Coordinates of C-alpha atoms in Angstrom, one line a residue:
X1 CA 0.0 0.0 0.0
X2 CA 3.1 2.3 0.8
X3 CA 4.6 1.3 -2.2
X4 CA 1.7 2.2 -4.1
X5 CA 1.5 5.3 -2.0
X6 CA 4.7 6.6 -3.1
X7 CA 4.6 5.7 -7.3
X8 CA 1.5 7.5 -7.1
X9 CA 3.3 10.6 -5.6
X10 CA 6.1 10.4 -7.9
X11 CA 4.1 9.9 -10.7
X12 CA 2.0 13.5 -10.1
X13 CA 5.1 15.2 -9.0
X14 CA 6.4 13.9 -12.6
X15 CA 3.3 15.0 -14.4
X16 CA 2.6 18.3 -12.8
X17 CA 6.4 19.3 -13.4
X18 CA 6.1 18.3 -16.9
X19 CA 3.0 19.7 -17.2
X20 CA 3.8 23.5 -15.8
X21 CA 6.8 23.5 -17.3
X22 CA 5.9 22.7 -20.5
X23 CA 3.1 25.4 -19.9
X24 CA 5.5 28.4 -19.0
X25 CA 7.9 27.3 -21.2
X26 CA 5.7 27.6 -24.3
X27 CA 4.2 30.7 -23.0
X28 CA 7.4 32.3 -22.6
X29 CA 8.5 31.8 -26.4
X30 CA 5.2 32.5 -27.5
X31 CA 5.1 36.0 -25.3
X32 CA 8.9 36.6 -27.2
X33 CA 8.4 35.5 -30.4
X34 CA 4.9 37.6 -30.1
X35 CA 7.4 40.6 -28.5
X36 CA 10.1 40.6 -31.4
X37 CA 7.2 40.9 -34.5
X38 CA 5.6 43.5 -32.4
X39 CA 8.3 45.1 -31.9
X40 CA 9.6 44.8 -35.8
X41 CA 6.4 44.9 -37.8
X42 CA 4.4 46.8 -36.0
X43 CA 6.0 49.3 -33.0
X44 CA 9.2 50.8 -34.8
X45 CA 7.6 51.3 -37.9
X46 CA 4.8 53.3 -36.7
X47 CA 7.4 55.0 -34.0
X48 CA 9.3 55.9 -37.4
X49 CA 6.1 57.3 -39.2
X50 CA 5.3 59.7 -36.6
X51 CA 8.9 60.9 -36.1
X52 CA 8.7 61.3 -39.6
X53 CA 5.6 63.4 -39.6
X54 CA 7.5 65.7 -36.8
X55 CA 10.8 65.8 -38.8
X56 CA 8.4 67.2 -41.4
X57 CA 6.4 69.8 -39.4
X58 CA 9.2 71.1 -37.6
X59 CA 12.4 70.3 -39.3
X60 CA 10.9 70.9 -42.8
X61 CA 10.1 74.3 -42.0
X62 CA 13.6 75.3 -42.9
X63 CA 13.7 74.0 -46.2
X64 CA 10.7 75.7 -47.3
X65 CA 11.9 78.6 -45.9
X66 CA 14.7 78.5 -47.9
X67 CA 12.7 77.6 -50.7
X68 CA 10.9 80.7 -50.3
X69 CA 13.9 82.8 -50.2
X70 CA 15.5 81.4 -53.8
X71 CA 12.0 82.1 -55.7
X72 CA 11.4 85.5 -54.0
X73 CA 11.1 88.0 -57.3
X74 CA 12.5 90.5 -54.5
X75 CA 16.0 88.4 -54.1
X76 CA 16.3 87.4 -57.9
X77 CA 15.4 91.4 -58.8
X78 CA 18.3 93.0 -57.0
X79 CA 20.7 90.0 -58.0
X80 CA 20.1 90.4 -61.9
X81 CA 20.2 94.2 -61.1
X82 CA 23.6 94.1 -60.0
X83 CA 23.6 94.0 -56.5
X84 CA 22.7 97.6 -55.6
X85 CA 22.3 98.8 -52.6
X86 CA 23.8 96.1 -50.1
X87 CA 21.5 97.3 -47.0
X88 CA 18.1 96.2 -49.2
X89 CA 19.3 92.5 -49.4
X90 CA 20.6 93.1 -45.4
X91 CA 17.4 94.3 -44.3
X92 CA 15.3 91.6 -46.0
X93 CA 17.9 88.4 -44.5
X94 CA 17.4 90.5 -41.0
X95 CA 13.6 89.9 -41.5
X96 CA 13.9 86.7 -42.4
X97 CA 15.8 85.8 -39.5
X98 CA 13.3 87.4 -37.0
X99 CA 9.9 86.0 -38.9
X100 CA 11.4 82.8 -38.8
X101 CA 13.1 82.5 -35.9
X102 CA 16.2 80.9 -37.2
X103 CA 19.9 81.2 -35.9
X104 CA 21.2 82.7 -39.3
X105 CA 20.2 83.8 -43.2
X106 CA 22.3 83.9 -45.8
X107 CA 22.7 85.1 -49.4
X108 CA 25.7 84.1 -51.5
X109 CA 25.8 85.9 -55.1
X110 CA 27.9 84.0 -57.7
X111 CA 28.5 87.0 -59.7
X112 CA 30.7 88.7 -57.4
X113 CA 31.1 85.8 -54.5
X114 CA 29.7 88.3 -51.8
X115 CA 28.6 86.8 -48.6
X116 CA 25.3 88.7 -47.0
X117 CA 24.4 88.2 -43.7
X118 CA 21.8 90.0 -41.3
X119 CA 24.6 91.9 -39.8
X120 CA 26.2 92.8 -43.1
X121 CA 28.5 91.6 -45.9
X122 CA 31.0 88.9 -44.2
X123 CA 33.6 88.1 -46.6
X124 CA 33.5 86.6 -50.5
X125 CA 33.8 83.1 -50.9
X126 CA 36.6 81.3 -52.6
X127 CA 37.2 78.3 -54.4
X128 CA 40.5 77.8 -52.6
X129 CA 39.2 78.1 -49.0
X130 CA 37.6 74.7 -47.9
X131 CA 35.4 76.3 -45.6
X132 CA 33.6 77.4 -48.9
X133 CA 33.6 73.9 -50.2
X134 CA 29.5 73.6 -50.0
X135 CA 29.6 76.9 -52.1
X136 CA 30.9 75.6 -55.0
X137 CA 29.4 72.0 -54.2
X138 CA 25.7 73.6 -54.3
X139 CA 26.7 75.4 -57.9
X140 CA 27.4 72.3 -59.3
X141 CA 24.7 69.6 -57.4
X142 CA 21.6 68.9 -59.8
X143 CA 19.9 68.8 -56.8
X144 CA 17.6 72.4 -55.9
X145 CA 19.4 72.1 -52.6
X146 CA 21.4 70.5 -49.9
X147 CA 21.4 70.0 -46.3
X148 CA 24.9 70.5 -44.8
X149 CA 26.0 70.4 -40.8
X150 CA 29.1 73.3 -41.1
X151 CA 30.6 75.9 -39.0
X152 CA 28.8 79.1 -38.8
X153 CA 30.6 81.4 -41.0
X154 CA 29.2 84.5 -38.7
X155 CA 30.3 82.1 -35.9
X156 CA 33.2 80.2 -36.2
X157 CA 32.8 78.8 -32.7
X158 CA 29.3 77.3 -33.4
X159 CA 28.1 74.4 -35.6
X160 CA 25.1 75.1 -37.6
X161 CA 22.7 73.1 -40.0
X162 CA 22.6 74.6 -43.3
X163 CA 19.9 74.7 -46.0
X164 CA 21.8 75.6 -48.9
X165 CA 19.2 76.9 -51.8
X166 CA 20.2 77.3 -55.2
X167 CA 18.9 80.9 -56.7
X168 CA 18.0 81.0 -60.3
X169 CA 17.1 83.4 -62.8
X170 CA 14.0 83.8 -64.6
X171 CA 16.0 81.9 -67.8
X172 CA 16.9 79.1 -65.1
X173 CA 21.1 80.4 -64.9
X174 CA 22.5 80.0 -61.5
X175 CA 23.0 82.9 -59.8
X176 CA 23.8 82.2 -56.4
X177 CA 22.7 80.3 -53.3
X178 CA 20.6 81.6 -50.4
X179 CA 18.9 79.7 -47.1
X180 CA 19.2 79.6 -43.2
X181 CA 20.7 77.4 -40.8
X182 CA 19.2 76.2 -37.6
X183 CA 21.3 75.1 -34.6
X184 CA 22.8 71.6 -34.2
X185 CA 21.7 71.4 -30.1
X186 CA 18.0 72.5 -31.6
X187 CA 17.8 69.7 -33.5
X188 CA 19.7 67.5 -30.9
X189 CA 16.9 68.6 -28.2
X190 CA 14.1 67.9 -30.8
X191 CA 15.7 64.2 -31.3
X192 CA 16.3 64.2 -27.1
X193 CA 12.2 64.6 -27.5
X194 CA 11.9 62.4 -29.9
X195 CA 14.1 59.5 -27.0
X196 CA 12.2 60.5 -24.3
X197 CA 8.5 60.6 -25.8
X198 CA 9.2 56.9 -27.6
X199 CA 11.6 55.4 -25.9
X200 CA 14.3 54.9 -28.8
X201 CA 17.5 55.4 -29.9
X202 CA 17.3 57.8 -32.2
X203 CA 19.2 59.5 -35.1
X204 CA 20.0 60.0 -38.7
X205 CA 23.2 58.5 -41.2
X206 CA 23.8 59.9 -44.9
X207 CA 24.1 57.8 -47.6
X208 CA 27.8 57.1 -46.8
X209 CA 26.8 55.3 -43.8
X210 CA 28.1 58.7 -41.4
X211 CA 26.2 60.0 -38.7
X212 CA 24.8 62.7 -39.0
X213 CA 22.7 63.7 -36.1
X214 CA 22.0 61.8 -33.1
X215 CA 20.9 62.8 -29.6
X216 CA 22.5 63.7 -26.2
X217 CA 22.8 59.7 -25.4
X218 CA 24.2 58.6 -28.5
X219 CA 27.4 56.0 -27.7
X220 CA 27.4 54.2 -30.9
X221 CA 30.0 54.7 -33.5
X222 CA 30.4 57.7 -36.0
X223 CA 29.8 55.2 -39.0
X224 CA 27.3 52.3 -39.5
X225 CA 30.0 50.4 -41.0
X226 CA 32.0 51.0 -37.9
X227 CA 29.6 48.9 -35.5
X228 CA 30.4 45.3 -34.7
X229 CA 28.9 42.9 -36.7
X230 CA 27.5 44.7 -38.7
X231 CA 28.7 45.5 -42.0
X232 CA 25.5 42.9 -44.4
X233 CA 23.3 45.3 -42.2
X234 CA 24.9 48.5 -43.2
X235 CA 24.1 47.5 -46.9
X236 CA 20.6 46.8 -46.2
X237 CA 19.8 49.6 -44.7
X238 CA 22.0 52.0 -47.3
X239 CA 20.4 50.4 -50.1
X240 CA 16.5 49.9 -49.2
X241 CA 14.4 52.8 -48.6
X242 CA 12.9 51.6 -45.4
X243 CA 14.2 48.4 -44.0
X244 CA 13.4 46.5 -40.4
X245 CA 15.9 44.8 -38.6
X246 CA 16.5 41.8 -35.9
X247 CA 20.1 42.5 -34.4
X248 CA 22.2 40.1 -32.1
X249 CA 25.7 41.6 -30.6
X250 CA 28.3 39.9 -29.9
X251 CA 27.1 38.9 -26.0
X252 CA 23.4 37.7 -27.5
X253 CA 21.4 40.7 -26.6
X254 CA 18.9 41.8 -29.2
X255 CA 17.6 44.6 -30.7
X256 CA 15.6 46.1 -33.2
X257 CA 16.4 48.6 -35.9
X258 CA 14.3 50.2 -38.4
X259 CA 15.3 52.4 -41.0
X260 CA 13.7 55.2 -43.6
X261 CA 15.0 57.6 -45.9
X262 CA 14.4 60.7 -45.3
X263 CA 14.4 61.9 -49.4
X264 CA 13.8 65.7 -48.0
X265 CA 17.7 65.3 -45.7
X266 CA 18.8 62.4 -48.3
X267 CA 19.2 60.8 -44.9
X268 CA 18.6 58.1 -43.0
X269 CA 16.2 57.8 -39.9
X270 CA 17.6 55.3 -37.4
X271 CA 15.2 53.8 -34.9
X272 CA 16.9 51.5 -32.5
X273 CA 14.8 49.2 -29.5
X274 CA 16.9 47.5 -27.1
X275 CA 15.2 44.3 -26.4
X276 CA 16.8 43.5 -23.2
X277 CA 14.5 45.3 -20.8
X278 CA 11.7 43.2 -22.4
X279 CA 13.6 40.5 -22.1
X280 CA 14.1 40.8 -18.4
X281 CA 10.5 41.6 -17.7
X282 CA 9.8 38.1 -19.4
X283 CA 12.4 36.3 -17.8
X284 CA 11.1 37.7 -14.5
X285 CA 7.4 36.3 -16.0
X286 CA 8.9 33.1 -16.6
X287 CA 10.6 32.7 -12.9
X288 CA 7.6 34.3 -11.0
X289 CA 5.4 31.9 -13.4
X290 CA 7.5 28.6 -12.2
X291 CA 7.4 29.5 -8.8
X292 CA 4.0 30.1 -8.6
X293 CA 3.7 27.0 -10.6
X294 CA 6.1 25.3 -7.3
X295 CA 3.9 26.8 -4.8
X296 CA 0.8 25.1 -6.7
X297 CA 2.6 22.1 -6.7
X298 CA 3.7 21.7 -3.4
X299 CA -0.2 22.6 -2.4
X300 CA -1.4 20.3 -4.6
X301 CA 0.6 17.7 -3.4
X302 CA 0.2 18.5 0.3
X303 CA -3.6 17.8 -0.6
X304 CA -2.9 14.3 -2.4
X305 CA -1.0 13.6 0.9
X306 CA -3.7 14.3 3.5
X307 CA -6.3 13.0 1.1
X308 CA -4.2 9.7 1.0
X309 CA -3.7 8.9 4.0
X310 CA -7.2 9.7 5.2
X311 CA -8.1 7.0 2.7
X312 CA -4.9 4.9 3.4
X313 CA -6.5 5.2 7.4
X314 CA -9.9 4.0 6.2
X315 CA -8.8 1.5 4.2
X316 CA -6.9 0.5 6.8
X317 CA -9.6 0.6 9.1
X318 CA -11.7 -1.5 6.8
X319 CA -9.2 -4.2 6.3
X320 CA -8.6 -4.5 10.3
X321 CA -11.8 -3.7 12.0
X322 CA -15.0 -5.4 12.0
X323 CA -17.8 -2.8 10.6
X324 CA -20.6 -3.0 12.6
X325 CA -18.6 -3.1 16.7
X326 CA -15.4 -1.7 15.6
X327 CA -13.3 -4.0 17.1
X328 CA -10.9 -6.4 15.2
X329 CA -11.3 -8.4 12.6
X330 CA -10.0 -12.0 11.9
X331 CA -7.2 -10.8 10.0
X332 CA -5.9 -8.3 12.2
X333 CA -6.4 -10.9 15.5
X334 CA -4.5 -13.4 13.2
X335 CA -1.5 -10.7 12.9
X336 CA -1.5 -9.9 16.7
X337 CA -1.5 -13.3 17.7
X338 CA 1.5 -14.3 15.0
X339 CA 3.2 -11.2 16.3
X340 CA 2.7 -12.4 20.1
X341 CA 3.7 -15.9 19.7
X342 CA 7.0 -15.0 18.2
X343 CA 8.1 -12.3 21.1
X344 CA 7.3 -15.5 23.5
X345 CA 10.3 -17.5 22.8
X346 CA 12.4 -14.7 24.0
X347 CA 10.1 -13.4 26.7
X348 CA 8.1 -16.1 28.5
X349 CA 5.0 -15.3 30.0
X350 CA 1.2 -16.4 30.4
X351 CA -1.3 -15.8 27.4
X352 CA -4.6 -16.8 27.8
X353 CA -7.7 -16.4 25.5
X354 CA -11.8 -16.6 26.1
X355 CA -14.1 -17.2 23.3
X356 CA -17.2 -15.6 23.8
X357 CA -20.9 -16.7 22.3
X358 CA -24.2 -14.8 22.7
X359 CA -26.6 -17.1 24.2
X360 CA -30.0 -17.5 21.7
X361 CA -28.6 -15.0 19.6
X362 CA -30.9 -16.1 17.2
X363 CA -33.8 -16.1 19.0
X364 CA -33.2 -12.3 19.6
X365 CA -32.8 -11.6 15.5
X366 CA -36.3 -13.6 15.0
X367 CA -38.0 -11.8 18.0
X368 CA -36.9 -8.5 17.7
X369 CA -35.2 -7.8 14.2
X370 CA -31.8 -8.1 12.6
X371 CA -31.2 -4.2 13.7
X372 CA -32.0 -5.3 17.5
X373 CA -29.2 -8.1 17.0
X374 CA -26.8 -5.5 15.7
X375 CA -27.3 -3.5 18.4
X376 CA -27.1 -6.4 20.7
X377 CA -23.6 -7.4 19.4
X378 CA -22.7 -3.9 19.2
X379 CA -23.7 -3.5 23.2
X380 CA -21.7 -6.7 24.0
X381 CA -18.4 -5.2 22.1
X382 CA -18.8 -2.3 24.3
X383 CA -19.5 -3.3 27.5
X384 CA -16.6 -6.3 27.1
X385 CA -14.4 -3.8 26.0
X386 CA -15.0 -1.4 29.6
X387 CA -13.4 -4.7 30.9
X388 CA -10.6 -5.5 29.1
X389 CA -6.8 -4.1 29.4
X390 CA -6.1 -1.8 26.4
X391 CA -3.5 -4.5 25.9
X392 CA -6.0 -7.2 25.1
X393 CA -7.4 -7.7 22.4
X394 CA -10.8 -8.3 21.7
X395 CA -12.1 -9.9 18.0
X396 CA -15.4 -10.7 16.2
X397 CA -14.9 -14.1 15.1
X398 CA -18.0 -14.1 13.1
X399 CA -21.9 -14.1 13.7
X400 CA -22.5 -13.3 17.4
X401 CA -18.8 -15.0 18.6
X402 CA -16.1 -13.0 20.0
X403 CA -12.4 -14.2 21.0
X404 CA -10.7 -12.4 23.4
X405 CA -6.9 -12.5 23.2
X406 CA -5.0 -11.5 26.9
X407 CA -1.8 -11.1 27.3
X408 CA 0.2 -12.2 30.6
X409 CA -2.7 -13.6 31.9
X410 CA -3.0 -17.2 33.3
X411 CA -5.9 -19.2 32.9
X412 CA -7.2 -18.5 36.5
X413 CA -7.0 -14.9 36.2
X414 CA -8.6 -15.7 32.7
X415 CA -11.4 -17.1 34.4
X416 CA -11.9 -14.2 36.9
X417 CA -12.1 -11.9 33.8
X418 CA -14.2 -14.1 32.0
X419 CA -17.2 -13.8 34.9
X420 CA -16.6 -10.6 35.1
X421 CA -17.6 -10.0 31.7
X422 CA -20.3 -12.3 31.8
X423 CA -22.1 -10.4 34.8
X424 CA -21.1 -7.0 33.3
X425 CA -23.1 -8.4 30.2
X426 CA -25.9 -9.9 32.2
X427 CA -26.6 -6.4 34.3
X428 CA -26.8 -4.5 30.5
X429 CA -30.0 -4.0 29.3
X430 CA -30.0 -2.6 25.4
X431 CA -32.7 -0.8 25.0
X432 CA -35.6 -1.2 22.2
X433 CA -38.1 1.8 22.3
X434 CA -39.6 0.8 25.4
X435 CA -38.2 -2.9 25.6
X436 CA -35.4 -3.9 27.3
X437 CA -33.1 -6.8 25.8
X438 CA -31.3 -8.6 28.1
X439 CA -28.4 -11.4 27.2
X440 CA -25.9 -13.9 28.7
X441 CA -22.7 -15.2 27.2
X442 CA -20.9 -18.8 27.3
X443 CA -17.4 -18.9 27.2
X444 CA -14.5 -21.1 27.1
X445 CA -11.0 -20.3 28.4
X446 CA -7.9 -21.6 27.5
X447 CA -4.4 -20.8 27.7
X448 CA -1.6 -21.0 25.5
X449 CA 0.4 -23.9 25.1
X450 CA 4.4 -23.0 23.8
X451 CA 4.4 -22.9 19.8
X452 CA 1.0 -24.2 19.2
X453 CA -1.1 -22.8 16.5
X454 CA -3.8 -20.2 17.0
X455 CA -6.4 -22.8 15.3
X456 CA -5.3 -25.2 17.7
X457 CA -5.9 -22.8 20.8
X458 CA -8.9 -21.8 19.1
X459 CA -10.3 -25.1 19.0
X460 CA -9.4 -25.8 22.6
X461 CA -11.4 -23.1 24.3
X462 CA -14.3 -23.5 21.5
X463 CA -14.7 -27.4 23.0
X464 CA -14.8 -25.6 26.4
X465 CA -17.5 -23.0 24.9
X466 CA -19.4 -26.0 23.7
X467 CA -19.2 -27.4 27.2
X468 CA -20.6 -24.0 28.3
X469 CA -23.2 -24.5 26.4
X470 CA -24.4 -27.8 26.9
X471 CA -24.2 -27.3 31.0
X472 CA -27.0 -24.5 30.8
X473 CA -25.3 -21.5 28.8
X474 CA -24.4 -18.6 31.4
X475 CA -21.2 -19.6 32.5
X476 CA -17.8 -20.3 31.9
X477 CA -16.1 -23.0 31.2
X478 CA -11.9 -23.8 31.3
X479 CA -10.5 -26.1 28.7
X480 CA -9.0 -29.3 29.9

């Protein structure tokens, strides 16, 4: 039964561990694999589009401001006129600057290489300084205009973006290049924004692969080509207008990277999402998931224990006890006797036993009822055991016989036990509704002989319950 008792166990611990682990586990790839396509298809793409749709409403502005400037008849006029009057082109970059709110305007004539600024004419550009490189880069571009990130000629000290206009005649010639320039920690706090509000990495590479722009937490390197691993992605990205990307460094942490040109820059906009805080919040899932999965284990199984052995106790119970008086049963007085007779070879000492029979039992069942008997027999167990030692041990033999086993207990004190009972028995009235039964026992006492049998002992006082019972019932009777 204890053997039993135990595969059982083991075989619910084995299931149940299988079975919530198999449960978390699947959950947990599920919840990641259900993470990184969220993440890629559907979260960095739609961060992208409405950085984009910013980038357009408030980094845009320049350009059309600049576009503005190189079709204004007012610009092109005093150009083609010759460039009279210096303060008229002065005054109108001045209101530019103030309408606009930028950090600088700017009008570069290619007839006589003048550069005017809002607070005046700053020097003529040359085709031997490089710090007039984008000059002479814009002349020749096919492109209307470029974005460049330069020092500010007015400002040597500060680092500007530039939108660099070309200015045409009304025959199409190129005659010079005008635009403004907005500051490079402007559009740094605008991508800062941009980190903050979504939760990226976020900045912008050329078509080179260089970065361009990035914000205040930026630690990656100045090219993409640059970054570990990385090179096949680098092409991707510089080759496709939008592209999503699944990255892995060189430790195993992932990320997720999602490009789109930007045809307005002729840049790139990089969105990066570290996965690893994601991550960690599932891995935390899955631990907290299979300990709560331990705790319901170990309560489950602290259940099945209790549960089994309150039905290991009945069962028990069952096997040993007779039903209806709830004292032993045959097998259980066959076990204590076996157990008795083989401590007596090493400790000698008297054993005794009485078998017990309810006089006209039978008479009672056919008077009164088979529920009267059982009460009957149930009455005699009781009373019989007020009288007993609790180390004796009393037995239903079957139908309305008991055998009462005593140990260290000659046949003379035997006998003195044996009346006792009988008169206790006699003196008991079980009551009927208003009927009283009354009933006598016969019994026969014996005591044990060294290594006999229990049959043969059982036989022995039986003949002396017989005797019992043929001399007038009500009495007791000791074996020869």
């Amino acid at each position: 039964m204890l053997k039993r008792k135990y595969l059982f166990v083991t075989a619910l611990i084995i299931l149940m561990v299988a079975g919530f682990t198999a449960t978390s586990l699947t959950s947990y790839f599920v919840a990641r694999d259900s993470l990184s396509s969220s993440i890629s298809n559907q979260m960095l793409p739609l961060t992208s589009d409405n950085i984009y749709s910013e980038i357009q409403r408030d980094l845009l502005r320049p350009i059309l401001i600049s576009s503005v400037m190189a079709s204004d008849t007012f610009v092109r006029d005093w150009a083609i006129s010759g460039e009279e009057d210096a303060e008229r082109i002065i005054a109108y970059l001045n209101e530019i600057q103030r309408q606009y709110d930028t950090i600088t305007a700017f009008y570069v004539s290619d007839e006589t290489r003048q550069y005017y600024h809002p607070s005046g004419i700053l020097r003529q550009v040359s085709s031997d300084d490089p710090q007039d490189a984008w000059y002479f880069r814009v002349r020749d571009t096919r492109d209307d205009y470029e974005i460049n990130i330069d020092t500010d000629t007015a400002d040597s000290s500060r680092v500007s973006i530039f939108i660099n206009y070309k200015v045409q005649d009304y025959d199409g010639r190129y005659i010079g290049a005008t635009g403004v320039g907005l500051s490079v920690q402007a559009v740094t706090h605008l991508i800062d924004t941009y980190q903050e509000r979504y939760d990226r990495t976020i900045y912008f590479v050329d078509r080179q692969g260089n970065v361009t722009l990035t914000g205040r937490g930026y630690q990656g390197p100045n090219r993409l080509q640059e970054r570990a691993n990385f090179s096949l992605h680098a092409t991707q990205i510089l080759s496709s207008p939008s592209t999503s990307l699944e990255i892995t460094d060189n430790v195993g942490n992932h990320s997720y990277l999602n490009s789109r040109l930007v045809p307005e820059f002729n840049w790139y906009l990089i969105v990066e999402q570290s996965n690893a805080a994601s991550e960690q919040r599932l891995d935390n899932t899955l631990i907290n998931n299979l300990a709560l999965s331990g705790a319901i284990m170990i309560l489950v199984l602290l259940a099945a224990h209790f549960t089994l052995r309150s039905y290991q106790r009945r069962l028990e119970q069952m096997a040993t006890t007779d039903q209806l008086t709830g004292v032993a049963n045959r097998h259980l007085f066959e076990s204590i006797f076996e157990h008795m007779s083989k401590s007596l070879p090493r400790y000698a000492r008297p054993v005794s036993l009485i078998t017990i029979d309810i006089d006209h039992f039978k008479l009672v069942n056919d008077t009164h009822g088979h529920n009267a008997g059982d009460m009957v027999l149930q009455a005699v167990a009781t009373v019989i055991k007020e009288n007993i030692r609790d180390s004796d041990s009393l037995c239903r033999w079957g139908g309305e016989e008991f055998v009462l086993l005593l140990d260290r207990c000659t046949s003379d004190e035997a006998l003195i036990l044996a009346g006792k009972i009988g008169n206790a028995v006699k003196n008991h009235n079980v009551a009927l509704g208003r009927q009283a039964i009354q009933v006598t026992l016969s019994m026969g006492v014996t005591q044990y002989h060294p290594g006999e049998p229990l049959d043969r002992m059982i036989a022995r006082a039986d003949a002396a319950l017989y005797e019992a019972k043929e001399s007038g019932r009500d009495r007791v009777v000791l074996a020869n």
